[in-house]
Structures are given as C-alpha cells and as structure tokens.
Tab-separated table of C-alpha atoms (C1' of nucleotides) in Angstrom:
chain	number	residue	atom	x	y	z
A	819	MET	CA	0.161	0.257	-0.346
A	820	SER	CA	1.592	2.993	-1.037
A	821	PHE	CA	1.013	6.722	-0.425
A	822	ASN	CA	0.038	7.399	-3.882
A	823	ASP	CA	-3.086	4.692	-3.334
A	824	LEU	CA	-3.816	6.468	-0.317
A	825	ILE	CA	-4.019	9.879	-1.309
A	826	SER	CA	-5.680	8.755	-4.712
A	827	GLY	CA	-9.276	7.458	-3.334
A	828	ALA	CA	-12.032	9.541	-2.010
A	829	LEU	CA	-10.645	10.760	1.528
A	830	THR	CA	-12.241	12.576	4.056
A	831	SER	CA	-11.705	16.611	3.717
A	832	THR	CA	-8.458	16.430	5.409
A	833	GLY	CA	-6.281	14.670	3.316
A	834	LYS	CA	-8.036	15.393	0.314
A	835	VAL	CA	-6.195	15.629	-2.910
A	836	ARG	CA	-7.779	18.208	-5.734
A	837	ASN	CA	-6.237	15.990	-8.852
A	838	GLU	CA	-5.048	12.571	-9.003
A	839	PRO	CA	-1.775	13.177	-10.697
A	840	VAL	CA	-0.982	11.590	-14.303
A	841	GLN	CA	2.294	12.144	-14.835
A	842	ALA	CA	5.315	11.340	-13.022
A	843	ARG	CA	7.027	14.738	-11.573
A	844	SER	CA	3.391	15.025	-9.800
A	845	SER	CA	3.828	12.966	-7.699
A	846	GLU	CA	7.734	13.836	-6.789
A	847	ARG	CA	5.862	17.611	-6.495
A	848	ILE	CA	3.155	16.518	-4.168
A	849	GLY	CA	6.229	14.541	-2.267
A	850	ALA	CA	7.877	17.777	-2.173
A	851	LEU	CA	5.140	19.745	-0.890
A	852	LEU	CA	4.467	17.470	1.910
A	853	ASP	CA	7.990	17.820	2.566
A	854	ALA	CA	7.952	21.539	3.009
A	855	ALA	CA	4.893	21.518	4.978
A	856	SER	CA	6.477	18.987	7.456
A	857	ALA	CA	9.748	21.732	7.656
A	858	VAL	CA	7.105	24.617	7.910
A	859	VAL	CA	5.322	23.029	10.688
A	860	ALA	CA	8.683	21.767	12.746
A	861	GLU	CA	9.707	25.083	12.395
A	862	VAL	CA	6.940	27.521	12.873
A	863	GLY	CA	3.946	25.351	14.093
A	864	ILE	CA	0.761	24.431	12.724
A	865	GLU	CA	-0.915	27.439	12.959
A	866	ARG	CA	1.805	29.886	11.354
A	867	LEU	CA	2.075	27.578	8.345
A	868	THR	CA	1.275	29.590	5.151
A	869	THR	CA	0.548	28.510	1.866
A	870	ALA	CA	3.368	30.459	0.584
A	871	MET	CA	5.811	29.076	2.885
A	872	VAL	CA	5.178	25.537	1.790
A	873	ALA	CA	5.585	26.922	-2.019
A	874	GLU	CA	8.645	28.160	-1.476
A	875	ARG	CA	10.170	25.929	0.344
A	876	ALA	CA	9.265	23.295	-2.084
A	877	GLY	CA	10.678	25.361	-4.850
A	878	ALA	CA	6.723	25.750	-6.254
A	879	SER	CA	4.330	28.473	-6.769
A	880	ILE	CA	1.370	29.116	-5.071
A	881	GLY	CA	-0.968	28.090	-7.973
A	882	THR	CA	0.792	24.535	-8.284
A	883	VAL	CA	-0.027	23.907	-3.770
A	884	TYR	CA	-3.324	24.612	-4.766
A	885	ARG	CA	-3.461	22.395	-8.057
A	886	TYR	CA	-3.076	19.829	-5.347
A	887	PHE	CA	-4.739	20.521	-2.453
A	888	PRO	CA	-8.366	22.459	-2.189
A	889	ASP	CA	-6.935	24.322	0.906
A	890	ARG	CA	-4.713	24.947	3.470
A	891	ILE	CA	-6.051	22.745	6.055
A	892	ALA	CA	-6.079	19.863	3.094
A	893	VAL	CA	-2.065	20.481	2.790
A	894	LEU	CA	-1.957	19.867	6.732
A	895	GLY	CA	-4.411	16.646	6.559
A	896	ALA	CA	-2.275	14.869	3.584
A	897	MET	CA	0.640	15.576	5.624
A	898	SER	CA	-0.739	14.313	8.641
A	899	LEU	CA	-1.496	11.145	6.949
A	900	ARG	CA	1.692	10.440	5.079
A	901	GLY	CA	2.834	10.723	8.867
A	902	PHE	CA	0.305	7.980	9.410
A	903	GLU	CA	1.119	5.995	6.893
A	904	ARG	CA	5.141	6.119	7.155
A	905	PHE	CA	4.390	4.934	10.676
A	906	LEU	CA	2.287	2.172	10.082
A	907	ARG	CA	4.592	1.342	7.585
A	908	ALA	CA	7.487	1.254	9.963
A	909	SER	CA	5.420	-0.854	12.339
A	910	VAL	CA	4.947	-3.445	9.704
A	911	ASP	CA	8.286	-3.475	8.820
A	912	LEU	CA	9.528	-4.183	12.411
A	913	LEU	CA	6.805	-6.558	13.101
A	914	GLU	CA	7.709	-8.629	9.969
A	915	SER	CA	11.476	-8.862	11.099
A	916	THR	CA	11.169	-8.973	14.805
A	917	LYS	CA	8.266	-11.872	14.396
A	918	PRO	CA	7.164	-11.077	17.845
A	919	THR	CA	5.424	-14.173	19.894
A	920	THR	CA	3.348	-12.088	22.585
A	921	MET	CA	0.952	-9.662	21.912
A	922	ASP	CA	3.098	-7.471	24.409
A	923	ALA	CA	6.177	-7.481	22.528
A	924	ALA	CA	4.131	-6.804	18.901
A	925	PHE	CA	2.772	-3.392	20.731
A	926	GLY	CA	6.480	-2.816	21.534
A	927	CYS	CA	7.394	-2.798	18.286
A	928	LEU	CA	4.324	-0.021	17.423
A	929	ILE	CA	5.477	2.154	20.202
A	930	ASP	CA	9.388	1.526	18.732
A	931	ALA	CA	7.854	2.806	15.201
A	932	ALA	CA	6.183	5.740	16.887
A	933	VAL	CA	9.251	7.080	18.851
A	934	GLN	CA	11.206	6.966	15.589
A	935	MET	CA	8.954	8.620	13.729
A	936	HIS	CA	8.728	11.577	16.411
A	937	ARG	CA	12.549	11.613	16.564
A	938	THR	CA	13.402	11.387	12.618
A	939	GLU	CA	9.889	12.842	11.178
A	940	PRO	CA	9.945	16.705	11.503
A	941	GLY	CA	6.713	18.069	12.525
A	942	PHE	CA	5.274	14.666	13.555
A	943	THR	CA	4.388	15.421	17.126
A	944	SER	CA	2.654	18.362	16.120
A	945	ILE	CA	0.160	16.101	14.053
A	946	ARG	CA	-2.145	13.913	15.721
A	947	LEU	CA	-2.273	10.298	14.686
A	948	SER	CA	-6.197	10.751	16.451
A	949	ASP	CA	-7.243	12.783	12.891
A	950	GLN	CA	-6.242	9.369	11.423
A	951	ILE	CA	-7.780	7.088	13.853
A	952	ALA	CA	-11.398	6.420	14.479
A	953	LEU	CA	-11.986	8.818	11.655
A	954	PRO	CA	-16.037	8.814	10.047
A	955	GLU	CA	-16.288	7.631	6.895
A	956	VAL	CA	-17.122	10.251	4.588
A	957	ASP	CA	-18.936	10.015	1.367
A	958	GLY	CA	-18.667	6.436	1.091
A	959	GLY	CA	-15.092	5.941	0.916
A	960	THR	CA	-13.759	3.534	3.786
A	961	ALA	CA	-12.611	5.529	6.794
A	962	ALA	CA	-8.833	5.947	6.357
A	963	SER	CA	-7.787	4.374	9.428
A	964	ALA	CA	-9.446	1.067	8.141
A	965	ARG	CA	-7.793	0.818	5.383
A	966	VAL	CA	-4.771	2.143	6.470
A	967	ALA	CA	-4.391	-0.245	9.501
A	968	GLY	CA	-5.521	-3.166	7.602
A	969	PRO	CA	-2.126	-4.387	7.464
A	970	LEU	CA	-1.353	-3.998	11.025
A	971	ALA	CA	-4.769	-6.040	11.694
A	972	GLU	CA	-3.687	-8.924	9.481
A	973	ILE	CA	-0.550	-9.082	11.015
A	974	PHE	CA	-1.670	-9.383	14.726
A	975	ALA	CA	-4.686	-11.335	13.637
A	976	ALA	CA	-2.391	-13.847	11.640
A	977	GLU	CA	-0.265	-14.157	15.137
A	978	PHE	CA	-2.798	-13.949	17.609
A	979	ASP	CA	-6.076	-15.670	18.550
A	980	ILE	CA	-8.877	-13.142	18.724
A	981	ALA	CA	-12.460	-13.860	18.617
A	982	ASP	CA	-13.284	-11.810	16.043
A	983	ASP	CA	-12.017	-9.376	13.856
A	984	GLY	CA	-14.290	-6.118	15.260
A	985	THR	CA	-12.438	-6.929	19.015
A	986	LEU	CA	-9.208	-6.670	17.524
A	987	ALA	CA	-9.618	-3.532	15.264
A	988	ASP	CA	-11.230	-1.878	18.278
A	989	ARG	CA	-8.171	-2.964	20.471
A	990	LEU	CA	-5.545	-1.982	18.015
A	991	ASP	CA	-7.796	1.326	17.614
A	992	ILE	CA	-7.601	1.832	21.441
A	993	ALA	CA	-3.894	0.757	21.615
A	994	LEU	CA	-2.936	3.237	18.715
A	995	THR	CA	-4.768	5.972	20.682
A	996	MET	CA	-3.225	5.697	23.750
A	997	VAL	CA	0.430	5.442	22.435
A	998	ASP	CA	-0.393	8.528	20.517
A	999	ALA	CA	-1.430	10.332	23.328
A	1000	LEU	CA	1.144	9.602	25.582
A	1001	LEU	CA	3.857	9.359	23.267
A	1002	VAL	CA	2.982	12.990	22.419
A	1003	ARG	CA	2.878	13.960	25.817
A	1004	ALA	CA	6.404	12.185	26.017
A	1005	PHE	CA	7.923	14.627	23.480
A	1006	ILE	CA	6.210	17.913	25.099
A	1007	ILE	CA	7.722	17.285	27.951
A	1008	ASP	CA	11.399	16.558	26.236
A	1009	PRO	CA	11.479	17.129	22.415
A	1010	GLN	CA	14.156	14.197	22.241
A	1011	GLY	CA	11.293	12.289	23.844
A	1012	ASP	CA	10.975	11.842	27.911
A	1013	GLU	CA	12.274	8.327	28.565
A	1014	ASP	CA	10.417	7.851	31.696
A	1015	ALA	CA	7.155	9.276	29.812
A	1016	ILE	CA	7.997	6.407	26.744
A	1017	ALA	CA	8.614	3.931	29.369
A	1018	ALA	CA	5.057	4.862	31.273
A	1019	CYS	CA	3.579	4.499	27.786
A	1020	ARG	CA	5.066	0.878	27.685
A	1021	ALA	CA	3.961	0.221	30.935
A	1022	VAL	CA	0.204	1.600	29.922
A	1023	VAL	CA	0.288	-0.575	27.034
A	1024	THR	CA	1.412	-3.422	28.757
A	1025	ALA	CA	-1.142	-3.505	31.299
A	1026	TYR	CA	-4.143	-2.671	29.032
A	1027	LEU	CA	-3.079	-5.966	27.176
B	1419	MET	CA	-10.324	28.701	42.080
B	1420	SER	CA	-12.057	30.559	39.649
B	1421	PHE	CA	-12.104	31.437	36.074
B	1422	ASN	CA	-10.939	34.814	36.241
B	1423	ASP	CA	-8.430	34.119	38.583
B	1424	LEU	CA	-7.443	31.672	36.383
B	1425	ILE	CA	-7.387	34.034	33.358
B	1426	SER	CA	-5.986	37.326	34.939
B	1427	GLY	CA	-2.737	36.167	35.936
B	1428	ALA	CA	0.604	35.647	33.792
B	1429	LEU	CA	-0.234	32.952	31.336
B	1430	THR	CA	0.924	31.251	28.635
B	1431	SER	CA	0.680	32.244	25.070
B	1432	THR	CA	-2.627	30.296	25.026
B	1433	GLY	CA	-4.958	31.553	27.323
B	1434	LYS	CA	-3.654	35.190	27.580
B	1435	VAL	CA	-6.180	38.231	27.959
B	1436	ARG	CA	-4.964	41.819	26.940
B	1437	ASN	CA	-6.541	43.585	30.208
B	1438	GLU	CA	-8.036	42.361	33.202
B	1439	PRO	CA	-11.880	43.501	33.068
B	1440	VAL	CA	-12.676	46.463	35.570
B	1441	GLN	CA	-16.138	47.002	35.225
B	1442	ALA	CA	-18.857	43.991	35.721
B	1443	ARG	CA	-19.902	43.713	32.590
B	1444	SER	CA	-16.517	43.203	30.917
B	1445	SER	CA	-16.565	39.525	32.781
B	1446	GLU	CA	-20.122	38.880	31.223
B	1447	ARG	CA	-18.730	39.949	27.497
B	1448	ILE	CA	-15.558	37.312	27.891
B	1449	GLY	CA	-17.842	35.180	28.903
B	1450	ALA	CA	-19.986	35.350	26.039
B	1451	LEU	CA	-16.985	35.383	23.937
B	1452	LEU	CA	-16.227	32.147	24.906
B	1453	ASP	CA	-19.545	30.919	24.367
B	1454	ALA	CA	-19.637	31.880	21.130
B	1455	ALA	CA	-16.078	30.625	20.314
B	1456	SER	CA	-17.363	27.565	21.776
B	1457	ALA	CA	-20.209	26.996	19.282
B	1458	VAL	CA	-18.361	28.260	16.472
B	1459	VAL	CA	-15.824	25.708	17.024
B	1460	ALA	CA	-18.177	23.018	17.627
B	1461	GLU	CA	-19.647	24.372	14.293
B	1462	VAL	CA	-16.596	24.488	11.731
B	1463	GLY	CA	-14.079	23.421	13.995
B	1464	ILE	CA	-11.283	25.200	15.245
B	1465	GLU	CA	-9.451	25.802	12.174
B	1466	ARG	CA	-11.771	27.724	10.552
B	1467	LEU	CA	-13.190	29.763	13.428
B	1468	THR	CA	-12.649	33.343	12.601
B	1469	THR	CA	-12.961	36.239	14.825
B	1470	ALA	CA	-16.035	37.567	13.186
B	1471	MET	CA	-17.837	34.603	13.893
B	1472	VAL	CA	-17.109	34.860	17.433
B	1473	ALA	CA	-17.930	38.808	17.657
B	1474	GLU	CA	-21.407	38.279	15.376
B	1475	ARG	CA	-22.389	35.308	17.900
B	1476	ALA	CA	-21.323	36.813	20.976
B	1477	GLY	CA	-23.312	40.224	19.645
B	1478	ALA	CA	-20.018	41.855	19.894
B	1479	SER	CA	-18.165	43.854	17.448
B	1480	ILE	CA	-14.561	42.806	16.350
B	1481	GLY	CA	-13.016	45.554	18.302
B	1482	THR	CA	-14.642	43.866	21.053
B	1483	VAL	CA	-12.819	40.914	20.478
B	1484	TYR	CA	-9.346	42.211	20.210
B	1485	ARG	CA	-9.968	44.498	23.381
B	1486	TYR	CA	-9.558	41.077	25.578
B	1487	PHE	CA	-7.919	38.940	23.604
B	1488	PRO	CA	-4.399	39.447	21.863
B	1489	ASP	CA	-5.208	37.373	18.598
B	1490	ARG	CA	-7.347	34.720	17.800
B	1491	ILE	CA	-5.343	31.811	19.159
B	1492	ALA	CA	-5.964	33.444	22.501
B	1493	VAL	CA	-9.070	33.213	22.349
B	1494	LEU	CA	-8.981	29.832	21.446
B	1495	GLY	CA	-6.556	28.936	24.168
B	1496	ALA	CA	-8.775	30.974	26.731
B	1497	MET	CA	-12.291	28.630	25.700
B	1498	SER	CA	-9.758	25.985	26.008
B	1499	LEU	CA	-8.808	26.625	29.405
B	1500	ARG	CA	-12.051	27.591	30.710
B	1501	GLY	CA	-13.353	24.121	29.575
B	1502	PHE	CA	-10.423	22.317	31.321
B	1503	GLU	CA	-10.961	24.521	34.540
B	1504	ARG	CA	-14.903	23.514	34.280
B	1505	PHE	CA	-13.953	19.758	33.891
B	1506	LEU	CA	-12.101	20.217	37.023
B	1507	ARG	CA	-14.766	21.900	39.038
B	1508	ALA	CA	-16.876	18.833	38.103
B	1509	SER	CA	-14.597	16.670	38.898
B	1510	VAL	CA	-13.775	17.900	42.335
B	1511	ASP	CA	-17.232	18.378	43.325
B	1512	LEU	CA	-17.936	15.125	42.088
B	1513	LEU	CA	-14.960	13.802	44.133
B	1514	GLU	CA	-16.176	15.589	47.289
B	1515	SER	CA	-19.816	14.254	47.099
B	1516	THR	CA	-19.224	10.464	46.188
B	1517	LYS	CA	-15.774	10.265	48.675
B	1518	PRO	CA	-14.525	7.484	46.657
B	1519	THR	CA	-12.210	5.084	49.031
B	1520	THR	CA	-10.433	3.395	45.908
B	1521	MET	CA	-8.354	4.782	43.350
B	1522	ASP	CA	-10.361	3.375	40.858
B	1523	ALA	CA	-13.399	4.892	41.997
B	1524	ALA	CA	-12.137	8.078	41.928
B	1525	PHE	CA	-10.662	8.059	38.501
B	1526	GLY	CA	-14.251	6.820	37.780
B	1527	CYS	CA	-15.282	10.422	38.807
B	1528	LEU	CA	-12.993	11.993	36.468
B	1529	ILE	CA	-14.475	10.163	33.691
B	1530	ASP	CA	-17.986	10.762	34.488
B	1531	ALA	CA	-17.332	14.257	34.973
B	1532	ALA	CA	-15.212	14.482	31.442
B	1533	VAL	CA	-17.964	12.577	29.612
B	1534	GLN	CA	-20.519	15.078	31.278
B	1535	MET	CA	-18.294	17.774	29.924
B	1536	HIS	CA	-18.141	16.252	25.934
B	1537	ARG	CA	-22.040	15.630	26.089
B	1538	THR	CA	-23.092	19.158	27.537
B	1539	GLU	CA	-20.313	21.565	26.600
B	1540	PRO	CA	-20.107	22.379	23.036
B	1541	GLY	CA	-16.644	22.347	21.077
B	1542	PHE	CA	-15.376	20.429	24.164
B	1543	THR	CA	-14.646	17.111	22.375
B	1544	SER	CA	-12.725	19.626	19.695
B	1545	ILE	CA	-10.133	20.969	22.259
B	1546	ARG	CA	-7.394	18.720	23.668
B	1547	LEU	CA	-6.973	18.980	27.358
B	1548	SER	CA	-3.355	18.101	26.514
B	1549	ASP	CA	-2.883	21.869	25.298
B	1550	GLN	CA	-3.731	22.434	29.179
B	1551	ILE	CA	-1.593	19.708	30.840
B	1552	ALA	CA	2.216	19.113	30.671
B	1553	LEU	CA	2.544	22.233	29.927
B	1554	PRO	CA	6.073	24.157	29.695
B	1555	GLU	CA	6.267	27.206	32.448
B	1556	VAL	CA	6.069	30.482	30.336
B	1557	ASP	CA	7.798	33.951	31.552
B	1558	GLY	CA	8.215	33.105	35.141
B	1559	GLY	CA	4.340	31.845	35.640
B	1560	THR	CA	3.680	28.616	37.039
B	1561	ALA	CA	2.303	26.041	33.850
B	1562	ALA	CA	-1.493	26.446	33.773
B	1563	SER	CA	-1.816	22.624	34.533
B	1564	ALA	CA	0.341	23.174	38.230
B	1565	ARG	CA	-2.386	25.478	38.900
B	1566	VAL	CA	-4.879	24.022	37.566
B	1567	ALA	CA	-4.854	20.409	38.723
B	1568	GLY	CA	-3.538	21.119	42.081
B	1569	PRO	CA	-7.216	20.101	43.435
B	1570	LEU	CA	-7.216	17.566	42.113
B	1571	ALA	CA	-3.657	16.413	43.432
B	1572	GLU	CA	-4.669	17.116	46.827
B	1573	ILE	CA	-7.502	15.275	46.644
B	1574	PHE	CA	-5.715	12.020	45.652
B	1575	ALA	CA	-2.947	13.039	48.003
B	1576	ALA	CA	-5.222	13.199	50.993
B	1577	GLU	CA	-7.166	10.173	50.035
B	1578	PHE	CA	-4.660	7.735	48.654
B	1579	ASP	CA	-0.909	7.161	49.891
B	1580	ILE	CA	1.278	7.542	47.264
B	1581	ALA	CA	5.408	7.444	47.879
B	1582	ASP	CA	6.310	11.101	46.848
B	1583	ASP	CA	4.383	13.897	45.034
B	1584	GLY	CA	6.436	14.128	41.462
B	1585	THR	CA	4.719	10.346	41.226
B	1586	LEU	CA	1.234	11.077	41.908
B	1587	ALA	CA	1.580	14.331	39.572
B	1588	ASP	CA	3.039	12.071	37.105
B	1589	ARG	CA	0.058	9.543	37.122
B	1590	LEU	CA	-2.319	11.878	37.340
B	1591	ASP	CA	-1.007	13.607	34.466
B	1592	ILE	CA	-0.598	10.148	32.075
B	1593	ALA	CA	-4.318	9.080	33.391
B	1594	LEU	CA	-5.895	12.200	32.366
B	1595	THR	CA	-3.573	12.272	29.144
B	1596	MET	CA	-5.259	8.672	28.405
B	1597	VAL	CA	-8.995	9.196	29.599
B	1598	ASP	CA	-8.882	12.638	27.210
B	1599	ALA	CA	-7.627	10.528	24.254
B	1600	LEU	CA	-10.147	7.789	24.549
B	1601	LEU	CA	-12.682	9.898	25.455
B	1602	VAL	CA	-11.969	11.995	22.238
B	1603	ARG	CA	-12.164	9.071	20.170
B	1604	ALA	CA	-15.674	7.752	21.650
B	1605	PHE	CA	-16.943	11.032	20.532
B	1606	ILE	CA	-15.711	10.985	17.452
B	1607	ILE	CA	-17.278	7.798	16.742
B	1608	ASP	CA	-20.573	8.970	18.238
B	1609	PRO	CA	-21.306	12.403	18.893
B	1610	GLN	CA	-23.197	11.582	21.961
B	1611	GLY	CA	-20.484	8.980	23.027
B	1612	ASP	CA	-19.998	5.654	22.317
B	1613	GLU	CA	-20.773	3.825	25.039
B	1614	ASP	CA	-18.498	0.683	23.852
B	1615	ALA	CA	-15.739	3.353	23.758
B	1616	ILE	CA	-16.282	5.002	27.455
B	1617	ALA	CA	-16.176	1.674	28.838
B	1618	ALA	CA	-13.162	0.690	26.999
B	1619	CYS	CA	-11.891	4.178	28.476
B	1620	ARG	CA	-13.020	2.998	32.057
B	1621	ALA	CA	-11.290	-0.356	31.428
B	1622	VAL	CA	-7.849	1.480	30.142
B	1623	VAL	CA	-7.283	3.409	33.271
B	1624	THR	CA	-8.519	0.280	35.465
B	1625	ALA	CA	-5.907	-1.789	34.116
B	1626	TYR	CA	-3.535	1.025	34.644
B	1627	LEU	CA	-3.972	1.856	38.258
C	1495	DC	C1'	11.995	4.126	-36.113
C	1496	DC	C1'	11.785	8.582	-34.973
C	1497	DC	C1'	10.590	13.174	-35.752
C	1498	DG	C1'	6.738	16.636	-35.711
C	1499	DC	C1'	2.421	18.399	-33.818
C	1500	DG	C1'	-1.002	18.510	-31.381
C	1501	DA	C1'	-3.705	17.594	-26.601
C	1502	DT	C1'	-3.912	17.624	-22.028
C	1503	DG	C1'	-1.090	17.808	-17.643
C	1504	DA	C1'	1.621	20.710	-15.455
C	1505	DT	C1'	3.036	25.444	-13.702
C	1506	DC	C1'	3.381	29.832	-13.100
C	1507	DG	C1'	2.320	34.377	-10.593
C	1508	DA	C1'	-0.508	38.669	-10.573
C	1509	DG	C1'	-4.751	39.930	-9.110
C	1510	DT	C1'	-8.990	39.202	-5.858
C	1511	DT	C1'	-11.050	37.946	-1.871
C	1512	DC	C1'	-11.399	37.154	2.526
C	1513	DC	C1'	-9.488	37.565	7.312
C	1514	DG	C1'	-6.904	38.685	11.427
C	1515	DC	C1'	-6.040	43.176	13.520
C	1516	DT	C1'	-5.781	48.512	14.731
C	1517	DC	C1'	-7.203	52.790	15.821
C	1518	DG	C1'	-9.694	56.714	16.384
C	1519	DG	C1'	-14.286	58.374	17.097
C	1520	DT	C1'	-18.589	57.275	19.877
C	1521	DG	C1'	-21.451	56.039	23.795
C	1522	DA	C1'	-22.079	54.016	28.837
C	1523	DC	C1'	-20.519	53.984	33.546
C	1524	DG	C1'	-19.212	55.888	38.152
D	1155	DC	C1'	-16.425	64.519	33.188
D	1156	DG	C1'	-13.261	61.070	33.491
D	1157	DT	C1'	-12.190	56.853	32.630
D	1158	DC	C1'	-13.920	52.044	30.953
D	1159	DA	C1'	-15.817	50.000	27.157
D	1160	DC	C1'	-17.497	49.670	22.548
D	1161	DC	C1'	-17.656	49.805	17.551
D	1162	DG	C1'	-16.700	49.060	12.774
D	1163	DA	C1'	-14.023	51.122	8.574
D	1164	DG	C1'	-9.812	50.728	7.092
D	1165	DC	C1'	-5.226	48.554	6.484
D	1166	DG	C1'	-1.901	44.584	5.604
D	1167	DG	C1'	-1.331	40.083	4.493
D	1168	DA	C1'	-2.680	35.425	3.659
D	1169	DA	C1'	-5.540	32.188	1.268
D	1170	DC	C1'	-6.824	31.163	-2.848
D	1171	DT	C1'	-8.549	32.220	-8.374
D	1172	DC	C1'	-7.868	32.160	-13.202
D	1173	DG	C1'	-6.152	32.473	-17.904
D	1174	DA	C1'	-1.506	32.079	-19.948
D	1175	DT	C1'	2.654	29.204	-20.466
D	1176	DC	C1'	5.774	25.530	-20.391
D	1177	DA	C1'	6.286	20.454	-20.077
D	1178	DT	C1'	4.863	16.169	-21.269
D	1179	DC	C1'	2.527	12.361	-24.145
D	1180	DG	C1'	0.472	9.917	-27.683
D	1181	DC	C1'	0.281	9.113	-32.260
D	1182	DG	C1'	1.011	9.178	-37.157
D	1183	DG	C1'	3.295	9.713	-41.363
D	1184	DG	C1'	8.097	9.949	-43.511
DNA sequence: CCCGCGATGATCGAGTTCCGCTCGGTGACG
DNA sequence: CGTCACCGAGCGGAACTCGATCATCGCGGG
C-alpha cells in the first residue's frame, strides 16, 4: 500500500487532493510539498504555516499548491496522513523483522516505530494521529484508518487468536490512540523524547493487554 | 479557584487576556465571547473559526474581541482553559460528593465528569486537554496545569498514600492524558458518546492503576 | 524507428477576496 | 467629566483563483 494509493482515493476533507496526478513529476511534487509542509510545521507550528511558505520551500508556486490541495487545511491533512502511513509502514517492517510472539512484544514494535517517527520526521509531534484514527466514513469512502491499519490488523490476526475481527480492530484502535497521546506527551515534555514518559507509555499498553 | 483567577494572571500565550476587566459587564462579555467561540468551534472546527464569527455570535464587534484577547489563538486558548477548568471543577465536586475510597472509583469520577463535559459543552471534543496538561512554564509563571490540577492532586494525596508528590502528579497527568484521548475517540465515533468506547476508557484506566 | 505536432497535464504568478488585527471616534458607567 | 467599554471602517497580509505559458505524452506519417 503506497502513499499514492492512499491519497488518490476519495478521502475525508483532511487529506483530500484536488486532482489525481497523471505524470510522474506530479507525485514528486506532492511529496516535495508535503516535505516542505513538515519542515514548516516543525519550524513555526501548524497555526503559522502559510501556503506561501510551503510553496517557496518546495520550489513551487502558490498555484501549484492549490492545484493539488483544495485548501491550506488539506495540505496539513495530507501531511498528517502521510506521517500516519509511514508510521504504519515502519511498524509493519518491524513486526515482520522481529516476529514477536507475544501481544506485548508486538505492541512494543508499534511504540518503537512511533518513537522513531517522532525523532526523525519533522513535525510528527505536531500532528495528531487521532485525526486518522477513528475517523468517520465520508462520502462513501472507507475510513482512512480502516484502509490504512489493515496491514497491522492482518499481522495481529495471523499471529494471535482473537475471538472476532471487530474486537481486534477496536483494541488496535484503542492501543494506537493511547500510544499516540502518551508519546506526544513524552515529546512535549522533552523534544528528544522523555525516557520516563516513553517507559510509562509501554507500561500502560502492557497493563491494557 | 475561579475562571477569572485563572485568566487574569500571567499565563502562557494560549489563554492570555489583554486587559483585566474592571467593570462587571466585562466579565460577562468575556464569558459570552467564549460561549460564542465554543459554539463556533463545535460548528466549523478550530481551524475555520474566525474572529468575526465569534464577535457576531456574541453580539459584539470585532474590536471588542481584540480588546480582551491579543489574537485569535488566545481566544481558543482561553476557551480551552475554561473548558479544562470547568472539567476540573466538575471532577472536584463529584469527588467531594461521592468520596470514593478506591483509586479506581476516584478516576471513575474524573471520567464521569469528562463525559458530562463532552455531552454538554459545545466544542469540548474539539479542544485538547493536553494543551493544558504538561504545558511548560512560561515567563516565570507556573504552568497552567500545575495551578489548575492542584485541587485534584490534593484530593488524591489526602485520600490515598502515594510515595512522593512527583509520582502522584505524573500518574494523574498520564491518566488524564489517556482519558482525554480515549474519550475524544468515543465522541468522534458517536457524537453522543459511544458507550463501548467509554467503557473501554474505564477499562484502560482500571488496568493502568 | 523517429520526428513533428496537436492534446493534455503541469506550472506559474499577478490579481482578487477574505480574514486577522488596529485605531480613532462614540457611547456608557462611576 | 474622566475613565472604561465599545464600535466598525480600514489596513496589511494570507488564502485562494484563473488565464497564460511551459512540459510531456500519444500518435501518425515519413
């Protein structure tokens, strides 16, 4: 599941793109615009991000920004969505390489992946994963979380026996919500990630399982 | 501790007011402005709130908004702070009336209070309590969270034996962060508050303690 | 096979609209 | 009648539009 797969569908207002890109350079443009948005968010915060800053940093013009995104908020939404998608990819990679045998270890992978994102992806701490989790369906499209968290659910379902799929999806959802909230807290306390707070996050998830 | 006590002091940039009101009608005005802000946030969301919308709904002019708040973000900050303060007052009231004897029951009171806030206060679901929790100190003033969560900490410290104050404050912080995130999730799933999700929130806190 | 050429996609940026915020003038309270 | 509160036109800047321009692609004839 690639980033383009994600943004080319009918998404909610946060994350929408105006036109599906056809030529290859367009995808690169979108990527560059989102990179620029991340950098700007990391520098000045979400509120003070302007579309002009994004355009300039991406080496594009204002018009180009608005070719791909209906408005300023959609840029932030797409950035947020991409961050979430990257986090999921990192999680899947980690799960597949370490092959945890306990639920606890599996969630440990998710936390490691999230911590890594906070440390390496500019602006990741400023966006709310919850904007992508538990999002109601819009105009007939599946909720972003369902489409995007699918790979995780599959891994967990294959590795661990859970009574039914709904329960598993819910528990994943709840766990991700907690991890996100607690890690954001950890990275607000300390920009490098407060170790005690991260440990507390692990403890909470362990207790929950 | 009243709302005015909170906003009249030297606060962080979120929540600041421009002038301390002298005449009585001013306080009413501020209240009306914040009510308007809550309603607008509930309708169009934080990002799309404009100062003109707030002014119009409060029956005031643009100038009046800027008499009391230095900028748009300060309006949101004050609204957020008032919501947090109301939540704390409701929590303290519930704690004092039910006098729980277990940690679990005590946190149950907090959750009840928060659920009540989500159900009755427009826009409460859109604001992040975390903006008030774990806020770093600014310009020499104590962090809003410390001043504001004091009453809670006192009750918990008086009722339950905890090794040291720091641990207690941290645990309260973590618990509130989780409760906030999980309840927001519950109210995103269902505007009236998804009962299963609320139950999940209680379960998580119970597991954590 | 490749070269030219029309069609379509992508880009640009000046211009328009809207919004955050100021400030000087007017009314209300004490 | 001084001070506090309020108003709202106006200013600056940011969000967003739109028609002109450039790049790329598909295709048919040499």
